Short mmCIF file of C-alpha atoms in Angstrom, two decimals:
data_model
loop_
_atom_site.label_atom_id
_atom_site.label_comp_id
_atom_site.label_asym_id
_atom_site.label_seq_id
_atom_site.Cartn_x
_atom_site.Cartn_y
_atom_site.Cartn_z
CA MET A 12 153.91 51.09 38.20
CA ARG A 13 151.50 48.37 37.33
CA THR A 14 149.91 48.31 40.76
CA GLN A 15 149.64 52.08 40.67
CA LYS A 16 147.77 51.88 37.34
CA ALA A 17 145.52 49.18 38.68
CA LEU A 18 144.81 51.26 41.78
CA TRP A 19 143.90 54.30 39.65
CA LEU A 20 141.61 52.15 37.56
CA LEU A 21 139.94 50.83 40.66
CA VAL A 22 139.42 54.35 41.97
CA ILE A 23 137.92 55.40 38.63
CA VAL A 24 135.63 52.38 38.49
CA ILE A 25 134.45 52.93 42.08
CA PHE A 26 133.87 56.61 41.37
CA MET A 27 131.97 55.86 38.16
CA ASN A 28 129.90 53.24 39.89
CA GLY A 29 129.02 55.63 42.65
CA PHE A 30 128.11 58.26 40.11
CA LEU A 31 126.04 55.85 38.07
CA MET A 32 124.29 54.51 41.16
CA ASN A 33 123.47 58.03 42.22
CA GLU A 34 122.21 58.85 38.78
CA LEU A 35 120.10 55.69 38.74
CA LYS A 36 118.73 56.37 42.18
CA ALA A 37 117.87 59.91 41.23
CA GLN A 38 116.16 58.68 38.11
CA GLN A 39 114.29 56.05 40.05
CA THR A 40 112.92 58.57 42.50
CA VAL A 41 111.80 60.81 39.62
CA VAL A 42 110.02 57.89 37.94
CA ASP A 43 108.47 56.78 41.19
CA SER A 44 106.91 60.10 42.07
CA SER A 45 105.48 60.69 38.58
CA VAL A 46 103.94 57.22 38.55
CA LEU A 47 102.52 57.84 41.99
CA ASP A 48 101.13 61.18 40.88
CA ARG A 49 99.56 59.54 37.86
CA ILE A 50 98.03 56.82 40.00
CA THR A 51 96.57 59.34 42.41
CA GLU A 52 95.21 61.32 39.48
CA LEU A 53 93.58 58.22 37.98
CA GLU A 54 92.15 57.28 41.35
CA LYS A 55 90.63 60.73 41.57
CA GLN A 56 89.18 60.41 38.07
CA THR A 57 87.62 57.01 38.70
CA SER A 58 86.07 58.14 41.92
CA TYR A 59 84.77 61.22 40.08
CA ASN A 60 83.27 58.97 37.36
CA LYS A 61 81.92 56.40 39.84
CA PRO A 62 78.56 55.59 38.29
CA GLY A 63 76.57 55.59 41.54
CA MET A 64 73.11 54.15 41.87
CA ASP A 65 71.04 56.87 40.22
CA HIS A 66 70.49 57.86 36.65
CA PHE A 67 68.64 60.74 35.08
CA MET A 68 67.75 61.20 31.43
CA VAL A 69 65.47 63.26 29.27
CA VAL A 70 63.46 61.49 26.59
CA GLY A 71 60.01 62.38 25.18
CA LEU A 72 58.84 63.45 21.77
CA ALA A 73 58.36 66.31 19.34
CA THR A 74 55.81 66.45 16.54
CA VAL A 75 55.38 69.20 13.96
CA GLY A 76 52.88 69.23 11.17
CA PHE A 77 50.74 70.91 8.57
CA ALA A 78 47.02 70.35 8.09
CA SER A 79 44.87 71.34 5.14
CA ILE A 80 41.21 70.91 6.08
CA LYS A 81 38.01 71.27 4.06
CA ASN A 82 34.84 71.25 6.15
CA THR A 83 31.43 70.86 4.48
CA THR A 84 28.38 71.37 6.71
CA THR A 85 24.94 70.49 5.39
CA ILE A 86 21.89 71.76 7.25
CA GLY A 87 18.53 70.74 5.80
CA GLY A 88 20.07 70.10 2.37
CA VAL A 89 21.99 73.38 2.19
CA SER A 90 25.78 73.06 2.26
CA SER A 91 28.45 75.49 3.28
CA VAL A 92 32.18 74.98 2.91
CA SER A 93 35.06 76.31 4.98
CA LYS A 94 38.77 75.71 4.47
CA THR A 95 41.81 76.04 6.70
CA ASN A 96 45.50 75.60 6.03
CA SER A 97 47.61 75.70 9.18
CA PHE A 98 50.99 74.72 10.50
CA PRO A 99 50.55 73.66 14.09
CA ASP A 100 47.15 72.67 15.37
CA ALA A 101 46.25 70.83 18.56
CA ASP A 102 46.70 67.38 17.05
CA HIS A 103 49.74 68.06 14.96
CA PHE A 104 52.07 70.05 17.10
CA GLU A 105 53.45 68.72 20.34
CA PHE A 106 56.71 69.21 22.19
CA SER A 107 56.90 66.97 25.24
CA PRO A 108 60.21 66.32 26.97
CA MET A 109 59.91 63.45 29.44
CA LEU A 110 62.11 63.45 32.53
CA LEU A 111 63.08 60.02 33.83
CA TRP A 112 64.85 59.44 37.13
CA ARG A 113 66.00 55.99 38.16
CA HIS A 114 67.05 55.23 41.72
CA GLY A 115 68.91 51.92 41.60
CA GLN A 116 66.70 49.09 40.42
CA LYS A 117 63.69 49.99 42.55
CA PHE A 118 62.35 53.43 41.72
CA LEU A 119 61.51 55.11 38.42
CA LEU A 120 60.02 58.60 38.31
CA GLU A 121 58.39 59.98 35.17
CA PHE A 122 57.31 63.52 34.44
CA GLU A 123 56.10 64.59 31.01
CA PRO A 124 55.19 68.23 30.56
CA SER A 125 53.73 68.94 27.15
CA PHE A 126 53.35 72.03 24.99
CA SER A 127 50.46 71.44 22.62
CA GLY A 128 47.34 73.26 21.47
CA ASN A 129 49.03 76.54 22.44
CA SER A 130 49.17 75.65 26.11
CA LEU A 131 51.47 73.94 28.54
CA GLY A 132 50.07 70.88 30.27
CA VAL A 133 51.24 67.71 31.93
CA ASN A 134 50.68 64.29 30.33
CA TRP A 135 51.69 62.30 33.42
CA ALA A 136 53.73 62.61 36.60
CA ASP A 137 54.20 59.50 38.68
CA VAL A 138 56.48 57.37 40.82
CA SER A 139 56.91 53.64 40.10
CA TYR A 140 58.22 51.22 42.69
CA PHE A 141 59.49 47.85 41.41
CA ALA A 142 58.28 45.99 44.47
CA ALA A 143 58.80 42.37 43.41
CA PRO A 144 59.91 40.65 40.16
CA ASN A 145 56.57 40.99 38.37
CA LEU A 146 54.93 43.65 40.48
CA ILE A 147 55.18 47.38 39.91
CA ILE A 148 53.34 49.80 42.20
CA ARG A 149 52.76 53.32 40.92
CA ALA A 150 51.26 56.47 42.39
CA GLY A 151 50.66 59.98 41.12
CA TYR A 152 48.98 61.50 38.11
CA LEU A 153 48.47 58.48 35.85
CA VAL A 154 47.16 57.48 32.45
CA LEU A 155 44.47 54.98 33.47
CA PRO A 156 44.85 51.42 32.16
CA PHE A 157 41.82 51.41 29.91
CA GLY A 158 42.50 49.90 26.49
CA THR A 159 45.95 50.36 24.98
CA TYR A 160 45.80 53.42 22.78
CA SER A 161 46.42 56.20 25.34
CA LYS A 162 49.15 54.46 27.23
CA ARG A 163 51.01 52.78 24.41
CA LEU A 164 50.25 54.04 20.93
CA ALA A 165 49.45 57.75 21.01
CA ALA A 166 52.99 59.17 20.72
CA GLY A 167 53.59 60.76 17.31
CA TRP A 168 56.66 58.61 16.53
CA ILE A 169 54.71 55.46 17.47
CA ASP A 170 51.33 56.20 15.88
CA LYS A 171 51.26 55.04 12.25
CA LEU A 172 48.85 57.81 11.23
CA PRO A 173 48.92 61.56 11.81
CA THR A 174 45.63 61.70 13.75
CA ASP A 175 44.34 59.97 16.88
CA PRO A 176 41.27 57.77 16.38
CA MET A 177 38.39 59.84 17.74
CA GLY A 178 36.69 58.82 20.99
CA ILE A 179 39.33 56.27 21.95
CA ALA A 180 41.74 58.23 24.13
CA ASP A 181 38.92 60.42 25.50
CA MET A 182 37.54 57.44 27.41
CA ALA A 183 40.89 56.65 29.06
CA PRO A 184 41.55 59.73 31.16
CA THR A 185 44.56 60.76 33.25
CA ASP A 186 43.72 60.86 36.93
CA TYR A 187 45.21 60.97 40.44
CA GLY A 188 45.54 57.56 42.00
CA VAL A 189 47.52 54.38 42.62
CA GLU A 190 48.19 51.48 40.28
CA VAL A 191 49.60 47.94 40.36
CA GLU A 192 50.82 46.20 37.23
CA GLY A 193 53.05 43.48 35.90
CA GLY A 194 53.68 40.75 33.37
CA LEU A 195 53.52 37.07 34.22
CA PRO A 196 54.87 34.01 32.41
CA LEU A 197 52.22 31.39 31.74
CA GLY A 198 53.85 28.37 30.20
CA SER A 199 54.36 29.17 26.55
CA MET A 200 51.95 32.11 26.92
CA LYS A 201 52.21 35.34 28.86
CA MET A 202 49.70 37.58 30.61
CA SER A 203 49.68 41.03 32.10
CA TYR A 204 47.59 42.84 34.65
CA ASP A 205 47.17 46.54 35.33
CA LEU A 206 44.78 47.85 38.00
CA ALA A 207 44.27 51.43 39.16
CA LEU A 208 42.26 53.13 41.84
CA SER A 209 41.65 56.82 41.17
CA ASN A 210 39.47 59.79 42.15
CA GLY A 211 37.28 59.10 39.14
CA SER A 212 35.63 61.14 36.44
CA GLN A 213 33.07 63.86 36.95
CA LEU A 214 29.74 64.09 35.12
CA MET A 215 29.57 67.46 33.36
CA PRO A 216 26.34 69.38 32.66
CA ASP A 217 26.43 68.35 28.97
CA GLY A 218 26.51 64.65 29.88
CA THR A 219 30.20 64.12 29.11
CA LEU A 220 32.86 63.19 31.66
CA GLY A 221 35.68 65.38 32.93
CA ALA A 222 38.73 63.95 34.71
CA GLY A 223 41.76 64.83 36.78
CA ASN A 224 40.10 66.33 39.88
CA ILE A 225 42.44 66.76 42.83
CA THR A 226 39.44 66.65 45.18
CA ASP A 227 37.11 63.71 44.60
CA ASN A 228 33.63 65.00 43.70
CA ASN A 229 31.88 62.08 45.43
CA ASN A 230 34.48 60.36 47.64
CA ASN A 231 33.87 57.20 45.64
CA LYS A 232 36.97 55.76 44.03
CA THR A 233 36.96 54.52 40.44
CA LEU A 234 38.47 51.13 39.67
CA THR A 235 40.09 50.75 36.27
CA GLY A 236 41.74 47.56 35.17
CA ARG A 237 43.06 45.71 32.17
CA VAL A 238 44.06 42.08 31.81
CA ALA A 239 45.78 40.84 28.69
CA LEU A 240 46.83 37.54 27.27
CA LEU A 241 49.66 36.91 24.80
CA PRO A 242 48.73 33.41 23.66
CA PHE A 243 51.73 32.76 21.41
CA SER A 244 55.24 32.20 22.72
CA ASN A 245 56.62 34.75 20.23
CA SER A 246 54.44 37.53 21.79
CA SER A 247 53.04 38.42 18.35
CA LEU A 248 49.41 38.58 19.49
CA GLU A 249 48.02 40.40 22.49
CA ILE A 250 44.34 40.59 23.41
CA GLY A 251 43.14 42.64 26.33
CA VAL A 252 39.95 43.47 28.17
CA SER A 253 39.50 46.52 30.35
CA GLY A 254 36.84 47.79 32.67
CA MET A 255 36.29 51.07 34.48
CA PHE A 256 33.73 51.31 37.26
CA GLY A 257 32.85 54.22 39.51
CA LYS A 258 30.45 56.94 40.52
CA VAL A 259 30.68 60.07 38.42
CA GLY A 260 28.02 62.39 39.84
CA ASP A 261 28.68 65.22 42.30
CA VAL A 262 27.78 64.15 45.82
CA SER A 263 25.33 67.05 46.24
CA THR A 264 23.41 66.85 42.96
CA SER A 265 23.55 63.34 41.53
CA PRO A 266 25.14 61.04 44.09
CA THR A 267 24.00 57.84 42.38
CA ALA A 268 25.22 58.63 38.87
CA LYS A 269 27.54 55.87 37.70
CA GLY A 270 29.93 55.52 34.82
CA ASN A 271 30.88 52.04 33.64
CA ALA A 272 33.09 51.44 30.67
CA TYR A 273 34.59 48.45 28.89
CA ALA A 274 37.31 48.15 26.31
CA PHE A 275 38.55 45.31 24.16
CA ASP A 276 41.87 45.59 22.40
CA LEU A 277 43.94 43.57 19.99
CA ASN A 278 47.53 43.93 18.83
CA TYR A 279 49.19 41.67 16.27
CA VAL A 280 52.67 42.27 14.89
CA LYS A 281 54.36 39.60 12.82
CA LEU A 282 57.00 39.43 10.12
CA PHE A 283 55.90 37.60 6.98
CA ASN A 284 59.22 38.05 5.26
CA PRO A 285 59.78 40.54 3.65
CA ILE A 286 56.66 42.31 5.06
CA LEU A 287 56.09 43.31 8.67
CA LEU A 288 52.34 43.21 9.32
CA ASN A 289 50.88 45.30 12.09
CA ILE A 290 47.23 45.17 13.19
CA LYS A 291 45.85 47.24 16.04
CA SER A 292 42.28 47.60 17.21
CA GLN A 293 40.26 48.79 20.17
CA TYR A 294 36.54 48.92 20.97
CA ASN A 295 35.30 51.11 23.83
CA ILE A 296 31.85 51.12 25.43
CA GLN A 297 30.92 53.78 27.93
CA ASP A 298 27.65 53.84 29.89
CA ILE A 299 26.69 56.70 32.12
CA ASN A 300 23.60 56.15 34.25
CA SER A 301 22.55 59.24 36.09
CA ASN A 302 19.52 59.21 38.34
CA VAL A 303 18.52 62.81 38.60
CA ALA A 304 15.69 63.72 40.97
CA GLN A 305 12.99 65.70 39.15
CA VAL A 306 11.03 68.61 40.61
CA ASP A 307 8.15 66.34 41.62
CA SER A 308 10.82 64.18 43.26
CA LEU A 309 10.11 61.19 41.03
CA PRO A 310 13.37 59.61 39.96
CA TYR A 311 14.23 60.27 36.35
CA THR A 312 16.92 58.21 34.72
CA SER A 313 19.04 59.59 31.98
CA ASN A 314 21.44 57.18 30.34
CA THR A 315 24.18 57.79 27.84
CA HIS A 316 25.58 54.95 25.83
CA ALA A 317 28.68 55.82 23.84
CA THR A 318 30.91 53.59 21.76
CA SER A 319 34.13 54.09 19.85
CA PHE A 320 36.07 51.71 17.66
CA PHE A 321 39.11 51.65 15.45
CA ALA A 322 40.83 48.99 13.41
CA GLN A 323 44.19 49.78 11.88
CA GLY A 324 46.47 47.87 9.60
CA SER A 325 49.92 48.74 8.36
CA ILE A 326 52.59 47.03 6.32
CA ARG A 327 56.29 47.73 6.05
CA PRO A 328 58.66 45.84 3.76
CA THR A 329 61.38 45.56 6.39
CA GLY A 330 63.00 42.72 4.46
CA ALA A 331 63.45 44.81 1.29
CA SER A 332 66.58 46.71 0.45
CA GLY A 333 67.28 50.37 -0.16
CA PHE A 334 64.86 53.11 0.78
CA ILE A 335 61.80 50.88 0.21
CA LYS A 336 62.36 49.18 3.54
CA ASN A 337 61.80 52.53 5.26
CA LEU A 338 58.34 53.00 3.77
CA GLU A 339 55.16 52.04 5.59
CA LEU A 340 51.59 52.04 4.35
CA ALA A 341 48.81 52.42 6.93
CA GLY A 342 45.01 52.53 6.94
CA ARG A 343 42.44 52.91 9.69
CA TYR A 344 38.67 52.87 10.11
CA THR A 345 37.20 54.69 13.11
CA THR A 346 33.65 55.08 14.42
CA TYR A 347 32.50 57.15 17.36
CA ASN A 348 28.92 57.37 18.51
CA ASN A 349 28.21 59.58 21.48
CA PRO A 350 24.85 61.20 22.15
CA ALA A 351 26.32 63.44 24.84
CA GLY A 352 28.14 66.71 24.23
CA SER A 353 28.58 68.32 20.87
CA ASN A 354 30.30 65.38 19.21
CA GLY A 355 27.32 64.02 17.33
CA LEU A 356 25.57 60.70 17.27
CA ILE A 357 27.14 58.86 14.37
CA GLN A 358 30.65 59.65 13.26
CA ASN A 359 33.12 57.71 11.21
CA ALA A 360 36.43 58.30 9.54
CA VAL A 361 38.70 56.58 7.10
CA THR A 362 42.37 57.50 7.35
CA VAL A 363 45.18 56.41 5.05
CA GLY A 364 48.83 57.27 5.21
CA LEU A 365 52.30 56.73 3.84
CA ASN A 366 55.23 56.96 6.23
CA TYR A 367 58.93 57.30 5.66
CA TRP A 368 61.04 56.11 8.60
CA ILE A 369 64.25 58.14 8.73
CA ASN A 370 65.35 55.82 11.54
CA TRP A 371 63.54 53.68 14.14
CA ARG A 372 62.34 56.71 16.11
CA THR A 373 62.02 59.41 13.47
CA VAL A 374 59.24 59.51 10.89
CA PHE A 375 57.77 61.66 8.18
CA LYS A 376 54.08 60.99 7.46
CA VAL A 377 51.65 62.00 4.75
CA GLY A 378 48.04 61.26 5.61
CA TYR A 379 44.54 61.77 4.27
CA GLU A 380 41.38 61.55 6.35
CA SER A 381 37.76 61.52 5.30
CA TYR A 382 35.33 62.13 8.16
CA THR A 383 31.53 62.11 8.18
CA GLY A 384 29.40 62.97 11.15
CA ASN A 385 25.77 63.68 11.93
CA ILE A 386 25.50 66.37 14.55
CA ASN A 387 22.76 65.54 17.03
CA ALA A 388 19.93 66.97 14.96
CA ALA A 389 19.40 64.38 12.21
CA SER A 390 19.21 67.00 9.46
CA THR A 391 22.71 68.33 10.15
CA SER A 392 25.69 66.53 8.72
CA ASN A 393 29.31 67.30 8.53
CA LYS A 394 31.96 66.13 6.09
CA ILE A 395 35.63 66.88 6.65
CA ASN A 396 38.43 66.03 4.25
CA SER A 397 41.92 66.62 5.54
CA LEU A 398 45.45 66.30 4.27
CA PHE A 399 48.23 66.06 6.83
CA LEU A 400 51.99 66.33 6.70
CA GLN A 401 53.68 65.36 9.91
CA PHE A 402 57.17 64.90 11.25
CA SER A 403 57.66 63.20 14.58
CA ILE A 404 60.76 62.32 16.54
CA GLN A 405 61.44 60.63 19.85
CA LEU A 406 63.59 62.84 22.05
CA MET B 14 16.70 47.50 26.85
CA LYS B 15 19.34 47.39 24.09
CA MET B 16 21.71 49.31 26.29
CA LEU B 17 21.25 46.90 29.16
CA LYS B 18 21.87 43.96 26.84
CA MET B 19 25.07 45.48 25.50
CA LYS B 20 26.29 46.09 29.05
CA ASN B 21 25.47 42.54 30.08
CA ILE B 22 27.30 41.11 27.11
CA SER B 23 30.38 43.19 27.90
CA LEU B 24 30.25 42.13 31.54
CA LEU B 25 29.87 38.52 30.47
CA ILE B 26 32.91 38.74 28.20
CA VAL B 27 34.98 40.32 30.96
CA VAL B 28 33.90 37.64 33.46
CA LEU B 29 34.49 34.83 30.96
CA PHE B 30 37.94 36.17 30.24
CA PHE B 31 38.84 36.04 33.95
CA VAL B 32 37.31 32.59 34.34
CA THR B 33 39.37 31.18 31.47
CA LEU B 34 42.50 32.85 32.76
CA LEU B 35 42.07 31.51 36.28
CA PRO B 36 42.90 27.83 35.63
CA LEU B 37 45.87 28.97 33.57
CA LEU B 38 47.01 31.09 36.49
CA MET B 39 46.53 28.26 38.94
CA ASP B 40 48.76 26.17 36.71
CA SER B 41 51.38 28.41 38.34
CA CYS B 42 53.12 31.31 36.68
CA LYS B 43 56.11 29.62 35.17
CA PRO B 44 57.53 29.90 31.68
CA SER B 45 57.79 26.74 29.62
CA GLN B 46 61.29 25.41 29.03
CA LYS B 47 61.26 26.75 25.49
CA VAL B 48 60.32 30.23 26.68
CA ALA B 49 62.79 30.17 29.57
CA ALA B 50 65.60 29.32 27.12
CA LYS B 51 65.01 32.40 24.93
CA SER B 52 67.98 34.70 24.50
CA GLY B 53 68.03 38.46 25.03
CA VAL B 54 68.41 39.12 21.31
CA GLN B 55 65.38 36.97 20.48
CA LEU B 56 63.22 38.60 23.16
CA TRP B 57 64.34 42.04 21.92
CA ALA B 58 63.36 41.13 18.34
CA GLU B 59 59.97 39.72 19.40
CA ASN B 60 58.87 42.23 22.04
CA CYS B 61 60.02 45.72 21.15
CA GLN B 62 58.24 45.77 17.76
CA ARG B 63 54.85 45.22 19.40
CA CYS B 64 54.40 48.97 19.86
CA HIS B 65 57.12 50.77 17.92
CA ASN B 66 60.06 49.99 15.67
CA THR B 67 62.74 47.83 17.24
CA PRO B 68 65.35 50.17 18.71
CA SER B 69 68.98 49.77 17.72
CA PRO B 70 71.25 48.83 20.67
CA ASN B 71 73.63 51.60 19.52
CA THR B 72 71.14 54.36 20.33
CA PHE B 73 71.87 54.54 24.06
CA SER B 74 74.60 53.93 26.62
CA PRO B 75 74.47 50.97 29.06
CA GLU B 76 73.34 53.29 31.88
CA GLN B 77 70.56 54.69 29.71
CA TRP B 78 69.42 51.20 28.65
CA GLU B 79 69.09 50.27 32.31
CA THR B 80 66.67 53.17 32.84
CA ILE B 81 64.81 52.56 29.57
CA GLY B 82 64.51 48.84 30.41
CA MET B 83 62.64 49.71 33.59
CA HIS B 84 60.55 52.28 31.73
CA MET B 85 59.59 49.78 29.02
CA GLN B 86 58.73 47.17 31.65
CA THR B 87 56.06 49.60 32.85
CA ARG B 88 54.72 50.09 29.30
CA ALA B 89 55.04 46.63 27.76
CA LEU B 90 54.51 44.75 31.06
CA LEU B 91 57.43 42.51 30.24
CA THR B 92 58.25 39.85 32.78
CA GLN B 93 61.25 40.59 34.98
CA SER B 94 63.31 37.90 33.29
CA GLU B 95 62.49 39.26 29.82
CA ARG B 96 63.55 42.75 30.88
CA GLU B 97 66.81 41.54 32.38
CA LYS B 98 67.75 39.52 29.29
CA ILE B 99 66.82 42.29 26.85
CA VAL B 100 68.71 44.95 28.80
CA ALA B 101 71.79 42.71 29.04
CA PHE B 102 71.69 42.36 25.24
CA LEU B 103 71.14 46.08 24.61
CA LYS B 104 74.04 47.02 26.89
CA GLN B 105 76.55 45.03 24.78
#
């Protein structure tokens, strides 16, 4: 009886074991396949999200504004006044998305179309090749390295004031060409170089220069270059000199006409706690020497000597607390003397502004500008007082 | 005459600038020990404010900072080592 009981028990235990084993096995296979599925799925996802070598992003800027302008013209002692109040004008409305492609660590492509002044244009379109550690080679439609304003400070969210200083950017055109540039360590100092070879500007009938020709008007290439020194190890001060040399005349009419220009620039940014001080300045000189053959075939030289200058200071209490640290006060003095074109011989402007920085790349500006100019004839003068409201954001 | 003088002075300044830079250049383009030891965060604080407000590292993703680092090297003419250190900091 006992052995029979024991036998039955054994049979039951064996049966249960078998059942449990089967169950376990079945469970194991279920677990295994779901884990495998999950792993395959994750593998798929990672390969889908594999970063690759390339990267594309859209940056750029948008600026909207309002300008209230009072223009007083005095001719021979008699004044007339005109007023305008407008939302977007050429200086105060711009929408410019910038497309940036990066191929690994070697290539960077930039294209910035721009809607401004009621038309669609292109600010620059170029390819940069990072050839060696401190050597970048660029080709395409480039902002020439003349001074610093055009290339570095003109964007609405960078500029401390709502207007551009007159005559400064005009002398640093965008042109088709090639460029080499880079920064170099120099002990506790630093330097940078930026050299470009381009088609060059073209002398216009009114004595001013036009730029951006796809066919060179004289087959002579213009050399533009800037060298800068940052004498302090904290990079607070940068001084630069630039030169631009090339023929500007059309090959058929004035093949010897030359345009030489020089620029000197200074940039100083330093925190004197709690105030961040920012000083920027640039002085441009442009000489155009055109030898035009007269009817009696005696050479007649017509020279144009133009200069432009701005000095700008701004302070921001970055060390303060609350909303005060987002405020910035800026002032600028500008002169522009150009006998050619319709600009006028002696022009100057004083611009002041108060900015509120919503964040590092978003600003609201209020500015006031007082401009005086003598249009070529000495008896004609022009006074313009303007109030600007501007909002600018980096895209 | 005045124009010629002005041009000569400008040319002189440009030439002088190159002449003074030349010996410095020949001293070989190496950073001093103090400069070489600078951290990414310090270089970020010193360099980015030269043109615009210092950007917050939170603004962009690591991939985007890589692209922007190259872009800013073309604008600010940072040295390669400065760019690499700043980008490494911004990616954190």
